[in-house]
């Protein structure tokens, strides 16, 4: 398996096995993934190290569930014990972070490669240096360093010429853009947004936009004119974009459909989960009245999700064992032409978005055979707010 495949499994395994695995088994896997994410934090504090060690302790308390399920297998069948060197190594993570700082992405690839190039190769290429191997190794490293300093005019070009000797031109990755310099800023200035200057669908009618995206309740005249502002509209057409980019300040990949949206209720800011369905901007009619200021900004049509697990004082709580928020697709009381409830939607400013999030369906004991990669956000009703989707989100939702 590639590193990317391991990463994909790491992001989704907890939510996928929920409903099929026992609660104890689920807690074991969740604790292990939590430990990996916590260990990968680029900055640590005394509190984060305590949390790291508590998570590892939870794993060790519950790990017998893996043996009882019989899923740790070898060539001769299930193992009856836990003897894994890497698990033993994890016991020293907290102490190592205190002494040397954050570890390098929970990987031994770098140190293993250095062991090969700086120890095994010199030993195998030389004579029998068992008696003076340390001196021989030191001389080898000094010679290699002197060669690098005095004979390589450009170390980067030299390295590329060895790795890709047939390549005539090497192109680097795309330069990261700072959207905070010229982009649209959110209301709290913690997120920046960017849309192309030219819309993907310039000046289409409201009805055409609704038909193209299958939004049966997309009636801007009704949604806004009957809202809090209550002003009559002076437009019939809109500009439409297919995507926008969002950039955040790091807590320690911006292609998305589900997002966290900030709203104000009773003078308090609350976060809701929503799915972006359309990015648009009204177009004023020629010779008509100028649009109100709030219609000149980029708008989003979103469909909402509701948190299902709440405690006292209507506080949103995580689901037990899995420690994720469970959300349910929100429906309106209006029926469509086929007699099915329509999904609840609303129109909000682009700057109300605070974060891109990942949703993963609540599969339950068995997975619906209809589900595919393309419809996994359309058919299910319940979803987990997957804080393992990326490390920034993991830190945000803690």
CSV table of C-alpha atoms in Angstrom, one decimal:
chain,number,residue,atom,x,y,z
A,1,UNK,CA,0.0,0.0,0.0
A,2,UNK,CA,1.1,3.5,-0.7
A,3,UNK,CA,1.4,6.3,1.8
A,4,UNK,CA,-1.6,8.0,0.3
A,5,UNK,CA,-3.7,4.8,0.7
A,6,UNK,CA,-2.7,4.6,4.3
A,7,UNK,CA,-3.7,8.3,4.7
A,8,UNK,CA,-7.1,7.7,3.1
A,9,UNK,CA,-7.8,4.8,5.4
A,10,UNK,CA,-6.6,6.8,8.4
A,11,UNK,CA,-9.1,9.6,7.5
A,12,UNK,CA,-12.1,7.3,7.2
A,13,UNK,CA,-11.7,4.1,9.1
A,14,UNK,CA,-13.3,5.3,12.3
A,15,UNK,CA,-16.6,6.4,10.8
A,16,UNK,CA,-16.7,3.4,8.3
A,17,UNK,CA,-16.5,0.7,11.0
A,18,UNK,CA,-19.0,2.5,13.3
A,19,UNK,CA,-22.2,0.4,13.5
A,20,UNK,CA,-20.4,-2.8,12.4
A,21,UNK,CA,-17.7,-3.1,15.1
A,22,UNK,CA,-18.3,-3.3,18.8
A,23,UNK,CA,-18.2,-0.1,20.9
A,24,UNK,CA,-15.0,-1.3,22.6
A,25,UNK,CA,-13.3,-2.1,19.2
A,26,UNK,CA,-14.4,1.2,17.9
A,27,UNK,CA,-12.8,3.0,20.9
A,28,UNK,CA,-9.5,1.2,20.3
A,29,UNK,CA,-9.3,2.2,16.7
A,30,UNK,CA,-10.4,5.8,17.4
A,31,UNK,CA,-7.8,6.1,20.2
A,32,UNK,CA,-5.1,5.0,17.9
A,33,UNK,CA,-6.1,7.4,15.2
A,34,UNK,CA,-6.4,10.2,17.8
A,35,UNK,CA,-2.8,9.4,19.0
A,36,UNK,CA,-1.4,9.6,15.4
A,37,UNK,CA,-3.1,13.0,14.8
A,38,UNK,CA,-2.0,14.4,18.1
A,39,UNK,CA,1.5,13.2,17.6
A,40,UNK,CA,1.7,14.9,14.2
A,41,UNK,CA,0.9,18.4,15.6
A,42,UNK,CA,3.8,20.7,14.6
A,43,UNK,CA,3.6,22.6,17.9
A,44,UNK,CA,3.1,21.0,21.4
A,45,UNK,CA,2.4,22.2,24.8
A,46,UNK,CA,2.4,20.5,28.2
A,47,UNK,CA,-1.4,20.0,27.9
A,48,UNK,CA,-1.1,18.5,24.4
A,49,UNK,CA,1.5,16.0,25.6
A,50,UNK,CA,-0.7,15.0,28.6
A,51,UNK,CA,-3.6,14.5,26.1
A,52,UNK,CA,-1.3,12.4,23.9
A,53,UNK,CA,-0.3,10.1,26.7
A,54,UNK,CA,-4.0,9.8,27.9
A,55,UNK,CA,-5.0,8.7,24.4
A,56,UNK,CA,-2.3,6.1,24.3
A,57,UNK,CA,-3.4,4.9,27.7
A,58,UNK,CA,-7.0,4.5,26.5
A,59,UNK,CA,-5.7,2.4,23.6
A,60,UNK,CA,-3.8,0.0,25.8
A,61,UNK,CA,-6.7,-0.3,28.2
A,62,UNK,CA,-9.0,-1.4,25.4
A,63,UNK,CA,-6.7,-3.1,22.9
A,64,UNK,CA,-7.7,-6.7,24.0
A,65,UNK,CA,-10.8,-6.1,21.9
A,66,UNK,CA,-8.7,-6.4,18.8
A,67,UNK,CA,-7.5,-9.8,19.9
A,68,UNK,CA,-11.0,-10.9,20.9
A,69,UNK,CA,-12.3,-10.0,17.5
A,70,UNK,CA,-9.6,-12.1,15.9
A,71,UNK,CA,-8.6,-9.5,13.3
A,72,UNK,CA,-4.9,-9.4,14.1
A,73,UNK,CA,-3.8,-12.3,12.0
A,74,UNK,CA,-0.6,-13.8,10.7
A,75,UNK,CA,0.2,-16.8,8.4
A,76,UNK,CA,-0.7,-19.2,11.1
A,77,UNK,CA,-4.0,-17.5,12.2
A,78,UNK,CA,-4.9,-14.9,14.8
A,79,UNK,CA,-2.3,-13.7,17.2
A,80,UNK,CA,-2.9,-14.2,20.9
A,81,UNK,CA,-0.7,-11.3,22.1
A,82,UNK,CA,0.4,-7.7,21.3
A,83,UNK,CA,4.1,-7.6,20.6
A,84,UNK,CA,4.6,-4.8,18.1
A,85,UNK,CA,7.8,-2.8,18.3
A,86,UNK,CA,6.2,0.4,17.0
A,87,UNK,CA,3.6,0.2,19.8
A,88,UNK,CA,6.5,0.0,22.3
A,89,UNK,CA,8.1,3.0,20.6
A,90,UNK,CA,4.9,5.1,21.1
A,91,UNK,CA,5.5,4.9,24.9
A,92,UNK,CA,8.4,7.3,24.5
A,93,UNK,CA,6.7,9.9,22.2
A,94,UNK,CA,5.7,12.2,25.1
A,95,UNK,CA,9.2,12.1,26.6
A,96,UNK,CA,10.9,12.6,23.2
A,97,UNK,CA,8.7,15.6,22.3
A,98,UNK,CA,9.6,17.2,25.6
A,99,UNK,CA,13.3,16.7,24.9
A,100,UNK,CA,13.5,17.3,21.1
A,101,UNK,CA,10.3,19.0,20.0
A,102,UNK,CA,7.7,17.7,17.5
A,103,UNK,CA,8.5,14.5,15.8
A,104,UNK,CA,8.7,14.3,12.0
A,105,UNK,CA,5.2,13.3,10.9
A,106,UNK,CA,5.1,10.0,12.8
A,107,UNK,CA,7.4,8.3,10.3
A,108,UNK,CA,10.8,6.5,10.5
A,109,UNK,CA,11.4,6.8,6.7
A,110,UNK,CA,14.1,9.5,7.2
A,111,UNK,CA,16.0,7.8,9.9
A,112,UNK,CA,15.8,4.4,8.2
A,113,UNK,CA,17.1,5.9,5.0
A,114,UNK,CA,20.0,7.6,6.8
A,115,UNK,CA,20.8,4.3,8.5
A,116,UNK,CA,21.2,2.7,5.0
A,117,UNK,CA,23.2,5.5,3.4
A,118,UNK,CA,25.4,6.5,6.3
A,119,UNK,CA,26.0,3.1,8.1
A,120,UNK,CA,25.1,0.1,6.0
A,121,UNK,CA,26.7,1.2,2.8
A,122,UNK,CA,30.0,2.4,4.3
A,123,UNK,CA,30.3,-0.8,6.3
A,124,UNK,CA,29.5,-3.1,3.3
A,125,UNK,CA,31.8,-1.1,0.9
A,126,UNK,CA,34.8,-1.2,3.1
A,127,UNK,CA,37.0,-3.9,4.5
A,128,UNK,CA,36.5,-5.6,7.8
A,129,UNK,CA,36.3,-2.5,10.0
A,130,UNK,CA,34.7,-4.1,13.0
A,131,UNK,CA,37.5,-2.9,15.2
A,132,UNK,CA,37.6,0.7,14.0
A,133,UNK,CA,34.3,1.2,12.3
A,134,UNK,CA,33.5,4.4,14.1
A,135,UNK,CA,36.7,6.0,12.8
A,136,UNK,CA,36.1,4.7,9.3
A,137,UNK,CA,32.6,6.0,9.3
A,138,UNK,CA,33.7,9.4,10.5
A,139,UNK,CA,36.3,9.7,7.8
A,140,UNK,CA,33.7,8.6,5.2
A,141,UNK,CA,31.2,11.3,6.3
A,142,UNK,CA,33.9,14.0,6.3
A,143,UNK,CA,35.0,13.1,2.8
A,144,UNK,CA,31.4,13.2,1.6
A,145,UNK,CA,30.8,16.6,3.2
A,146,UNK,CA,34.0,18.1,1.7
A,147,UNK,CA,33.0,16.8,-1.8
A,148,UNK,CA,29.6,18.4,-1.4
A,149,UNK,CA,31.1,21.8,-0.3
A,150,UNK,CA,33.9,22.1,-2.9
A,151,UNK,CA,32.8,20.2,-6.0
A,152,UNK,CA,29.0,20.8,-6.2
A,153,UNK,CA,28.3,24.3,-7.5
A,154,UNK,CA,24.6,23.8,-7.1
A,155,UNK,CA,23.6,21.0,-4.7
A,156,UNK,CA,19.9,21.1,-5.8
A,157,UNK,CA,20.8,20.7,-9.5
A,158,UNK,CA,23.2,18.0,-8.7
A,159,UNK,CA,20.6,16.1,-6.7
A,160,UNK,CA,18.0,16.5,-9.5
A,161,UNK,CA,20.5,15.3,-12.2
A,162,UNK,CA,20.9,12.1,-10.2
A,163,UNK,CA,17.3,11.5,-9.5
A,164,UNK,CA,16.0,12.5,-12.9
A,165,UNK,CA,18.9,12.2,-15.3
A,166,UNK,CA,16.7,12.2,-18.5
A,167,UNK,CA,14.7,15.3,-17.6
A,168,UNK,CA,15.7,18.5,-19.4
A,169,UNK,CA,13.3,20.8,-17.5
A,170,UNK,CA,12.1,20.5,-13.9
A,171,UNK,CA,8.9,22.3,-12.9
A,172,UNK,CA,8.1,22.9,-9.3
A,173,UNK,CA,4.8,22.8,-7.6
A,174,UNK,CA,2.4,25.7,-8.0
A,175,UNK,CA,3.3,28.6,-5.9
A,176,UNK,CA,1.0,29.0,-2.9
A,177,UNK,CA,-1.1,32.2,-3.1
A,178,UNK,CA,-1.9,34.4,-0.2
A,179,UNK,CA,-5.6,35.1,-0.6
A,180,UNK,CA,-5.6,37.3,2.5
A,181,UNK,CA,-3.8,40.0,0.4
A,182,UNK,CA,-6.4,40.4,-2.4
A,183,UNK,CA,-9.2,37.9,-1.6
A,184,UNK,CA,-12.6,38.4,0.1
A,185,UNK,CA,-12.2,38.3,3.9
A,186,UNK,CA,-14.7,36.7,6.2
A,187,UNK,CA,-16.6,38.7,8.8
A,188,UNK,CA,-14.1,37.7,11.5
A,189,UNK,CA,-11.1,38.0,9.1
A,190,UNK,CA,-10.0,34.4,9.8
A,191,UNK,CA,-10.8,33.1,6.3
A,192,UNK,CA,-10.1,34.5,2.9
A,193,UNK,CA,-12.0,33.6,-0.3
A,194,UNK,CA,-11.3,33.8,-4.0
A,195,UNK,CA,-13.6,33.4,-7.0
A,196,UNK,CA,-12.5,33.9,-10.7
A,197,UNK,CA,-13.1,37.4,-11.9
A,198,UNK,CA,-15.1,36.0,-14.8
A,199,UNK,CA,-18.1,33.8,-13.7
A,200,UNK,CA,-18.4,30.3,-15.2
A,201,UNK,CA,-22.0,31.1,-16.3
A,202,UNK,CA,-22.3,34.8,-17.0
A,203,UNK,CA,-25.8,36.3,-16.7
A,204,UNK,CA,-28.2,33.4,-16.6
A,205,UNK,CA,-31.8,33.8,-15.5
A,206,UNK,CA,-32.9,32.7,-12.0
A,207,UNK,CA,-35.0,29.9,-13.5
A,208,UNK,CA,-32.2,28.6,-15.7
A,209,UNK,CA,-29.8,28.5,-12.7
A,210,UNK,CA,-32.3,26.6,-10.6
A,211,UNK,CA,-32.9,24.1,-13.4
A,212,UNK,CA,-29.2,23.5,-14.1
A,213,UNK,CA,-28.4,22.7,-10.5
A,214,UNK,CA,-31.6,20.9,-9.7
A,215,UNK,CA,-32.6,23.4,-7.0
A,216,UNK,CA,-36.4,23.3,-7.0
A,217,UNK,CA,-36.7,25.8,-4.2
A,218,UNK,CA,-34.2,28.3,-5.5
A,219,UNK,CA,-36.4,31.4,-5.8
A,220,UNK,CA,-34.3,34.3,-4.9
A,221,UNK,CA,-37.1,36.8,-5.2
A,222,UNK,CA,-39.1,34.9,-2.5
A,223,UNK,CA,-36.0,33.9,-0.4
A,224,UNK,CA,-34.7,37.5,0.0
A,225,UNK,CA,-37.7,39.7,-0.5
A,226,UNK,CA,-39.6,37.8,2.2
A,227,UNK,CA,-36.6,37.8,4.6
A,228,UNK,CA,-35.5,40.1,7.3
A,229,UNK,CA,-34.6,42.9,4.8
A,230,UNK,CA,-38.0,42.8,3.0
A,231,UNK,CA,-36.8,44.9,0.0
A,232,UNK,CA,-38.2,44.4,-3.5
A,233,UNK,CA,-35.6,43.0,-6.0
A,234,UNK,CA,-34.5,44.7,-9.2
A,235,UNK,CA,-32.8,41.8,-11.0
A,236,UNK,CA,-33.8,38.7,-13.0
A,237,UNK,CA,-30.3,37.3,-13.8
A,238,UNK,CA,-27.3,36.1,-11.9
A,239,UNK,CA,-23.7,35.3,-12.4
A,240,UNK,CA,-22.8,31.7,-11.5
A,241,UNK,CA,-19.5,30.2,-10.4
A,242,UNK,CA,-18.7,26.5,-10.2
A,243,UNK,CA,-16.2,26.8,-7.4
A,244,UNK,CA,-14.5,29.0,-4.9
A,245,UNK,CA,-11.3,28.7,-2.9
A,246,UNK,CA,-11.0,29.2,0.8
A,247,UNK,CA,-7.8,29.8,2.7
A,248,UNK,CA,-7.4,29.8,6.5
A,249,UNK,CA,-4.8,30.8,9.0
A,250,UNK,CA,-3.2,27.6,10.2
A,251,UNK,CA,-4.2,26.3,13.7
A,252,UNK,CA,-0.6,25.2,14.5
A,253,UNK,CA,-6.8,21.8,0.7
A,254,UNK,CA,-9.5,24.0,0.0
A,255,UNK,CA,-11.7,21.9,-2.5
A,256,UNK,CA,-14.9,21.3,-0.7
A,257,UNK,CA,-18.7,20.9,-0.7
A,258,UNK,CA,-19.5,20.7,3.0
A,259,UNK,CA,-18.6,23.7,5.1
A,260,UNK,CA,-19.0,25.2,8.5
A,261,UNK,CA,-21.1,28.3,8.5
A,262,UNK,CA,-21.2,31.0,11.2
A,263,UNK,CA,-24.6,32.5,12.0
A,264,UNK,CA,-25.7,34.9,14.7
A,265,UNK,CA,-28.7,33.9,16.9
A,266,UNK,CA,-29.6,35.9,20.0
A,267,UNK,CA,-26.4,37.9,19.7
A,268,UNK,CA,-24.3,34.7,19.8
A,269,UNK,CA,-22.3,33.2,17.0
A,270,UNK,CA,-23.1,29.6,16.3
A,271,UNK,CA,-21.7,27.1,13.7
A,272,UNK,CA,-23.8,25.0,11.4
A,273,UNK,CA,-22.9,22.4,8.8
A,274,UNK,CA,-24.1,23.0,5.3
A,275,UNK,CA,-23.4,21.8,1.7
A,276,UNK,CA,-22.6,24.4,-0.9
A,277,UNK,CA,-24.8,23.9,-4.0
A,278,UNK,CA,-24.3,27.2,-5.9
A,279,UNK,CA,-22.0,30.2,-5.9
A,280,UNK,CA,-23.7,33.2,-7.6
A,281,UNK,CA,-24.1,37.0,-7.7
A,282,UNK,CA,-27.2,39.0,-8.8
A,283,UNK,CA,-26.9,41.1,-12.0
A,284,UNK,CA,-28.6,44.5,-12.1
A,285,UNK,CA,-30.8,45.3,-15.0
A,286,UNK,CA,-29.7,47.9,-17.5
A,287,UNK,CA,-31.4,51.1,-16.7
A,288,UNK,CA,-32.9,49.7,-13.5
A,289,UNK,CA,-32.3,50.7,-9.9
A,290,UNK,CA,-29.0,49.9,-8.4
A,291,UNK,CA,-28.8,46.7,-6.3
A,292,UNK,CA,-28.7,47.0,-2.5
A,293,UNK,CA,-25.2,46.6,-1.0
A,294,UNK,CA,-25.9,43.1,0.3
A,295,UNK,CA,-26.8,41.9,-3.2
A,296,UNK,CA,-23.5,43.1,-4.7
A,297,UNK,CA,-21.4,40.5,-2.8
A,298,UNK,CA,-20.9,36.9,-3.7
A,299,UNK,CA,-23.6,34.6,-2.4
A,300,UNK,CA,-24.0,30.9,-1.7
A,301,UNK,CA,-27.0,28.7,-1.9
A,302,UNK,CA,-26.6,26.0,0.8
A,303,UNK,CA,-28.5,23.0,2.1
A,304,UNK,CA,-28.4,22.6,5.8
A,305,UNK,CA,-27.6,19.8,8.2
A,306,UNK,CA,-28.8,19.6,11.8
A,307,UNK,CA,-26.8,18.2,14.8
A,308,UNK,CA,-28.7,15.2,16.2
A,309,UNK,CA,-27.1,14.8,19.7
A,310,UNK,CA,-27.8,17.5,22.2
A,311,UNK,CA,-27.5,17.7,25.9
A,312,UNK,CA,-28.7,20.2,28.5
A,313,UNK,CA,-29.1,23.8,27.4
A,314,UNK,CA,-29.3,22.6,23.8
A,315,UNK,CA,-25.5,22.0,23.8
A,316,UNK,CA,-24.3,20.0,20.8
A,317,UNK,CA,-22.6,16.8,21.9
A,318,UNK,CA,-20.4,14.2,20.2
A,319,UNK,CA,-21.6,10.7,19.7
A,320,UNK,CA,-20.3,8.3,22.4
A,321,UNK,CA,-17.5,5.9,21.6
A,322,UNK,CA,-16.8,7.4,18.1
A,323,UNK,CA,-16.4,11.0,19.5
A,324,UNK,CA,-17.7,12.6,16.4
A,325,UNK,CA,-20.6,15.0,15.8
A,326,UNK,CA,-23.6,13.3,14.0
A,327,UNK,CA,-25.5,15.5,11.6
A,328,UNK,CA,-28.8,14.9,9.8
A,329,UNK,CA,-29.9,16.4,6.5
A,330,UNK,CA,-32.5,19.1,7.0
A,331,UNK,CA,-35.8,18.9,5.2
A,332,UNK,CA,-38.5,21.5,4.7
A,333,UNK,CA,-42.2,20.8,4.9
A,334,UNK,CA,-42.7,21.5,1.2
A,335,UNK,CA,-43.1,18.5,-1.1
A,336,UNK,CA,-41.8,18.3,-4.6
A,337,UNK,CA,-43.6,17.0,-7.7
A,338,UNK,CA,-42.8,13.4,-6.8
A,339,UNK,CA,-44.2,13.8,-3.3
A,340,UNK,CA,-40.9,13.7,-1.5
A,341,UNK,CA,-39.8,16.3,1.1
A,342,UNK,CA,-37.5,19.0,-0.3
A,343,UNK,CA,-34.2,19.6,1.3
A,344,UNK,CA,-34.0,22.8,3.3
A,345,UNK,CA,-31.9,25.4,1.7
A,346,UNK,CA,-31.1,29.1,2.2
A,347,UNK,CA,-29.0,31.9,0.7
A,348,UNK,CA,-26.0,33.3,2.7
A,349,UNK,CA,-23.0,35.6,2.0
A,350,UNK,CA,-19.8,33.8,1.0
A,351,UNK,CA,-18.0,35.4,3.9
A,352,UNK,CA,-20.2,33.5,6.4
A,353,UNK,CA,-18.2,30.3,5.7
A,354,UNK,CA,-15.6,29.6,8.3
A,355,UNK,CA,-14.1,26.3,7.3
A,356,UNK,CA,-14.2,23.5,4.8
A,357,UNK,CA,-15.2,20.2,6.5
A,358,UNK,CA,-15.5,16.5,5.6
A,359,UNK,CA,-18.7,14.5,6.0
A,360,UNK,CA,-18.7,10.7,5.9
A,361,UNK,CA,-22.0,8.8,5.8
A,362,UNK,CA,-23.3,6.9,8.8
A,363,UNK,CA,-23.2,3.4,7.3
A,364,UNK,CA,-24.6,1.5,10.2
A,365,UNK,CA,-24.2,-2.3,10.4
A,366,UNK,CA,-24.3,-2.8,6.6
A,367,UNK,CA,-23.5,-0.4,3.8
A,368,UNK,CA,-26.2,0.6,1.3
A,369,UNK,CA,-25.2,-1.2,-2.0
A,370,UNK,CA,-26.4,1.9,-3.9
A,371,UNK,CA,-23.7,4.1,-2.5
A,372,UNK,CA,-20.8,5.1,-4.7
A,373,UNK,CA,-18.1,7.7,-4.5
A,374,UNK,CA,-20.3,10.0,-6.7
A,375,UNK,CA,-23.6,9.8,-4.6
A,376,UNK,CA,-22.3,9.4,-1.1
A,377,UNK,CA,-23.3,12.9,-0.2
A,378,UNK,CA,-26.7,12.6,-1.9
A,379,UNK,CA,-28.4,9.4,-0.7
A,380,UNK,CA,-27.6,9.1,3.0
A,381,UNK,CA,-29.5,11.2,5.6
A,382,UNK,CA,-27.1,10.9,8.5
A,383,UNK,CA,-23.4,11.9,8.4
A,384,UNK,CA,-20.5,12.1,10.8
A,385,UNK,CA,-18.6,15.4,10.9
A,386,UNK,CA,-15.2,13.8,10.2
A,387,UNK,CA,-12.6,15.7,12.1
A,388,UNK,CA,-10.0,13.3,10.7
A,389,UNK,CA,-10.5,14.7,7.2
A,390,UNK,CA,-7.4,16.9,7.7
A,391,UNK,CA,-5.1,17.9,10.6
A,392,UNK,CA,-6.3,21.6,10.6
A,393,UNK,CA,-9.9,20.5,11.0
A,394,UNK,CA,-8.8,18.0,13.7
A,395,UNK,CA,-7.3,20.8,15.8
A,396,UNK,CA,-10.3,23.1,15.1
A,397,UNK,CA,-13.0,20.7,16.3
A,398,UNK,CA,-11.2,19.4,19.4
